[in-house]
PDB file of C-alpha atoms in Angstrom:
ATOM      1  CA  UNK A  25     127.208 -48.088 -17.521  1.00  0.00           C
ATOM      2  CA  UNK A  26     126.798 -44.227 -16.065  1.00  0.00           C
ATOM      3  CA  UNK A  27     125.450 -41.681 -18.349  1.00  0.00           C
ATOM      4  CA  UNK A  28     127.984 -38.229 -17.996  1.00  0.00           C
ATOM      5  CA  UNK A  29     127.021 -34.807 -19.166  1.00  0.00           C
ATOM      6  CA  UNK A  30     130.143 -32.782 -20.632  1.00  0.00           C
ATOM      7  CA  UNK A  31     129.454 -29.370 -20.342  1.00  0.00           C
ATOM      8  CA  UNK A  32     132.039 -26.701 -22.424  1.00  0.00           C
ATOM      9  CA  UNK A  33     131.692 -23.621 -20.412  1.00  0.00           C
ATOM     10  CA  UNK A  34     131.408 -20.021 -22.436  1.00  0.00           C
ATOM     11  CA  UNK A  35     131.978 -16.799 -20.961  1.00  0.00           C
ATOM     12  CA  UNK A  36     129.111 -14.666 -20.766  1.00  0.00           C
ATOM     13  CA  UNK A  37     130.635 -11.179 -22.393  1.00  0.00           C
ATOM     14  CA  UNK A  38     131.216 -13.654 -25.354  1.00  0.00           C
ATOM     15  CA  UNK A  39     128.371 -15.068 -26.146  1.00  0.00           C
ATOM     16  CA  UNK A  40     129.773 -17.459 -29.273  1.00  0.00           C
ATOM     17  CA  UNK A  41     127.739 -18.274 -31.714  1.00  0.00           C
ATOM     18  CA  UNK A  42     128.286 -20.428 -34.949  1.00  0.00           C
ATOM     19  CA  UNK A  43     128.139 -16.605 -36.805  1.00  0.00           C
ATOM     20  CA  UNK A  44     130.495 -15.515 -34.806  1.00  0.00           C
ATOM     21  CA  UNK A  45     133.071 -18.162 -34.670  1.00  0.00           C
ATOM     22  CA  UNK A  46     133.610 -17.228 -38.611  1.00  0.00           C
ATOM     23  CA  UNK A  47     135.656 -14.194 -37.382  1.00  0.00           C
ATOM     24  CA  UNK A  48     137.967 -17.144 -35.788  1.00  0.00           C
ATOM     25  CA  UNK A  49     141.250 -17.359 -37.922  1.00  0.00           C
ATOM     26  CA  UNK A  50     139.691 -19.844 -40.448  1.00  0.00           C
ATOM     27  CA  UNK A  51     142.745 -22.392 -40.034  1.00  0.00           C
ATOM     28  CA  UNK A  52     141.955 -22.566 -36.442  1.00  0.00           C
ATOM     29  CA  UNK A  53     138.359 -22.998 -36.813  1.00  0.00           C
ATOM     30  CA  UNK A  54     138.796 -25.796 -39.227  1.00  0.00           C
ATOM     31  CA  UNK A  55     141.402 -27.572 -36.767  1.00  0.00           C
ATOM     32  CA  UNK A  56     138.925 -27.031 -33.860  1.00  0.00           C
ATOM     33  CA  UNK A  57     135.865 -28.490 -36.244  1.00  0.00           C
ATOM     34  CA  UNK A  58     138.248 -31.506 -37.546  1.00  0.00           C
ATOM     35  CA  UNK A  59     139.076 -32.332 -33.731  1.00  0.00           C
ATOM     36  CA  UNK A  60     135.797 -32.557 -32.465  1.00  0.00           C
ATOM     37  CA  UNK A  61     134.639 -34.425 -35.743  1.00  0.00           C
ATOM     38  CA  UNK A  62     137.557 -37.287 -34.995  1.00  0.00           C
ATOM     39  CA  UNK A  63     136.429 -36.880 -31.079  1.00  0.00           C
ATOM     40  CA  UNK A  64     132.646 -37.657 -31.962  1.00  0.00           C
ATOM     41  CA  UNK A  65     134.230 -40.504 -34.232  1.00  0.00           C
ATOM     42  CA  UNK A  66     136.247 -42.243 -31.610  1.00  0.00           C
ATOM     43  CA  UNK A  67     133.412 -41.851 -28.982  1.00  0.00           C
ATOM     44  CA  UNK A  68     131.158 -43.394 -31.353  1.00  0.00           C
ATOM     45  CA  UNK A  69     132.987 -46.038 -32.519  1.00  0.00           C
ATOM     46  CA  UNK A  70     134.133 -46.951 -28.116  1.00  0.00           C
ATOM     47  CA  UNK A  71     129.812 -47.120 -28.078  1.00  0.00           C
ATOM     48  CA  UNK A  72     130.391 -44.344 -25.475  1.00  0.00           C
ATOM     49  CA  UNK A  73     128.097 -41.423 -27.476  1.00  0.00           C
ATOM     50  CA  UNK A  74     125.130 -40.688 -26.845  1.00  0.00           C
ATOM     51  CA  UNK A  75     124.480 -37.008 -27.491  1.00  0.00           C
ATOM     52  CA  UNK A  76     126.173 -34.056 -28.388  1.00  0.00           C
ATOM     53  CA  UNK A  77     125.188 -30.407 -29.294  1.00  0.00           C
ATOM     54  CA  UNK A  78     125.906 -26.660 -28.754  1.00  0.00           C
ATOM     55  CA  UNK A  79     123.842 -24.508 -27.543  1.00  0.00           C
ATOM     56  CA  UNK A  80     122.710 -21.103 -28.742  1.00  0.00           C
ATOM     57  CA  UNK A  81     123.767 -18.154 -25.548  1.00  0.00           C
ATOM     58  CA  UNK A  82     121.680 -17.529 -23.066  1.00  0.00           C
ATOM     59  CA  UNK A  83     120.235 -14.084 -24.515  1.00  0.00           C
ATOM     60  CA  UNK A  84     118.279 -16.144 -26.234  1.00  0.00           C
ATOM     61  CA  UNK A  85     116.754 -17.774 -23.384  1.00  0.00           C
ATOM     62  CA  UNK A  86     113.238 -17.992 -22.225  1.00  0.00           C
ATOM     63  CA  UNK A  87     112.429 -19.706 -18.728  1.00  0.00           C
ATOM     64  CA  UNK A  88     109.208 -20.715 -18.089  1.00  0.00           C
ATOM     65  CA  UNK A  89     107.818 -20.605 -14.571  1.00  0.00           C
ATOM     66  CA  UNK A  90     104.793 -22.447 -14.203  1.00  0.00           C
ATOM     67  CA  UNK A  91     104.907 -22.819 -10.490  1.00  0.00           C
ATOM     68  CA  UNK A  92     101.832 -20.173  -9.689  1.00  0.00           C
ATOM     69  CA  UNK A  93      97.886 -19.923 -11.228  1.00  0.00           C
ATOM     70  CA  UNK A  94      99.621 -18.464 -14.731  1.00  0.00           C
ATOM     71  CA  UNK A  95     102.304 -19.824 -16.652  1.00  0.00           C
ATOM     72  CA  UNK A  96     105.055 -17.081 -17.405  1.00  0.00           C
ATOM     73  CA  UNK A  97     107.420 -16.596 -19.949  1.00  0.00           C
ATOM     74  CA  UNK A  98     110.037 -14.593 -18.699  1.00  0.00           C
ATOM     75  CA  UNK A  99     113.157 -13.369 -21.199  1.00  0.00           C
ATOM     76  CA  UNK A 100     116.572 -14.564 -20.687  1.00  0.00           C
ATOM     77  CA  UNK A 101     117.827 -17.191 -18.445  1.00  0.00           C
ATOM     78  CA  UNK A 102     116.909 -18.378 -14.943  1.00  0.00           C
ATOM     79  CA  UNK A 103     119.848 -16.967 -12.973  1.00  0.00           C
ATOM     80  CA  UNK A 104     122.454 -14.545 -13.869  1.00  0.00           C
ATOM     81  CA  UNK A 105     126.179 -16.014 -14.591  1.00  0.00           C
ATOM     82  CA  UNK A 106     129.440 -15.314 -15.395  1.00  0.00           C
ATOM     83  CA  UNK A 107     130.102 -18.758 -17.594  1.00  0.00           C
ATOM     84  CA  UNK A 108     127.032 -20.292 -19.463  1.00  0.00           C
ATOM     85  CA  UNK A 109     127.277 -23.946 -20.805  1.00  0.00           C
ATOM     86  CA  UNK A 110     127.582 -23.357 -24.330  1.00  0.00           C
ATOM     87  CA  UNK A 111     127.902 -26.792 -26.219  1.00  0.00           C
ATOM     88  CA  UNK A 112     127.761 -30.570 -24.126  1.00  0.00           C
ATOM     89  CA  UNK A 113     128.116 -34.282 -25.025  1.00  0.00           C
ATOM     90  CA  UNK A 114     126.042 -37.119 -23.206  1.00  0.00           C
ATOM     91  CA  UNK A 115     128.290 -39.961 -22.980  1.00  0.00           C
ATOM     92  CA  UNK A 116     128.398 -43.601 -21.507  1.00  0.00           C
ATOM     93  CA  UNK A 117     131.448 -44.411 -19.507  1.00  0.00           C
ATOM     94  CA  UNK A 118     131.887 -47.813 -17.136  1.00  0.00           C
ATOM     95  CA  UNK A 119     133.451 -45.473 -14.383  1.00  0.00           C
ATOM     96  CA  UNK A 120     134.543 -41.661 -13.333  1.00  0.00           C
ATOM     97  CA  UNK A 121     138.191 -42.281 -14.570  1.00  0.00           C
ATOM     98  CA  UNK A 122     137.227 -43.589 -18.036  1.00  0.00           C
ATOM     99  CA  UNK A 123     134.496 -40.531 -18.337  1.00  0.00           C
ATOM    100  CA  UNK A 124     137.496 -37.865 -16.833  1.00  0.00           C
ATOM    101  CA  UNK A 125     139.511 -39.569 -19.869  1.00  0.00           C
ATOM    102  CA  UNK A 126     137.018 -38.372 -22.755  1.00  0.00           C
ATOM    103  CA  UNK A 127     136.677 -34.987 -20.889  1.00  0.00           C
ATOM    104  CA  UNK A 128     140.096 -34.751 -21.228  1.00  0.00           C
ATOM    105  CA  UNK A 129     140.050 -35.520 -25.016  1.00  0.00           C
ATOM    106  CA  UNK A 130     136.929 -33.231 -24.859  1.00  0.00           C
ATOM    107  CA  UNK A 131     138.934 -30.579 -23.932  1.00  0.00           C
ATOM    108  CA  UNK A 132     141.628 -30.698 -26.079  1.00  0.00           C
ATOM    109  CA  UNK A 133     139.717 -30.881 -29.002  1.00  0.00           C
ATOM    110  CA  UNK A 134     137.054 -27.607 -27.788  1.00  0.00           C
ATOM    111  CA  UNK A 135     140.477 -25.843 -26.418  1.00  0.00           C
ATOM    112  CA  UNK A 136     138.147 -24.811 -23.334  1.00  0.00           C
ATOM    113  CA  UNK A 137     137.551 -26.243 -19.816  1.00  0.00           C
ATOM    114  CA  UNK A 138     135.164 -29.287 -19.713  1.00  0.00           C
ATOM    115  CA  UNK A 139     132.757 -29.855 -16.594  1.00  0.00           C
ATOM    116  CA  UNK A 140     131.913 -33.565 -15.631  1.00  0.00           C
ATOM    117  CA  UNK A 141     128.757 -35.224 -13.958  1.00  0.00           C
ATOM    118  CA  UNK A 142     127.141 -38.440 -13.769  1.00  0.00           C
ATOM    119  CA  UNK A 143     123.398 -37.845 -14.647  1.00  0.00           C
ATOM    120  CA  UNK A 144     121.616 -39.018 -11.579  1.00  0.00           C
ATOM    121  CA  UNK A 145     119.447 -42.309 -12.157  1.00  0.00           C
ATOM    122  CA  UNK A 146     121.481 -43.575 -15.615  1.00  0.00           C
ATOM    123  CA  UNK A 147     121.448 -46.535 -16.779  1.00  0.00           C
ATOM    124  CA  UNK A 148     124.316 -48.700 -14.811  1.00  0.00           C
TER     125      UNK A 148
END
């Protein structure tokens, strides 16, 4: 089987954090938390998970760059964007349509857009 990253894209200005989202309207955030609970669940029990986790925003970045005589540790990311990828799932899928499927559940349960790749060199 392919390995797919899932990426949920966040807007920049934004920057959402887990703090943050508790200004959500709490009914909302509980029905966004439930759906990606039961999501995790059903990928899970398909043996399609592998990984999943959000991400803090890119202000909190540090990219190292330890291409010259000194390693550097420069603050923030490594290239300026409008969209940041904000949370992901790693999942296992036997083909593009089945892994477009979950993204599409994905979505649904994040409300947000969900970028799809095959991670080069997975396991078949």
């Amino acid at each position: 089987m392919t390995q797919y990253f899932l990426t949920v894209p966040h807007d920049t200005a934004e920057e959402p954090t887990m703090a943050s989202m508790q200004a959500m309207d709490p009914a909302e955030l509980e029905a966004m938390i439930a759906a990606v609970g039961r999501l995790n669940a059903a990928l899970q029990e398909a043996g399609a998970f592998v990984h999943a986790g959000g991400l803090q925003p890119p202000s909190t970045a540090i990219t190292v760059d330890a291409t010259g005589s000194e390693a550097k540790h420069i603050p923030g990311p490594f290239v300026e964007a409008s969209e940041y990828v904000g949370g992901f799932w790693i999942i296992e899928a036997p083909d593009d349509a089945s892994a477009l499927r979950w993204a599409e559940q994905c979505s649904a349960a994040t409300g947000s857009r969900i970028e799809v790749r095959a991670l080069q060199g997975a396991p078949e």
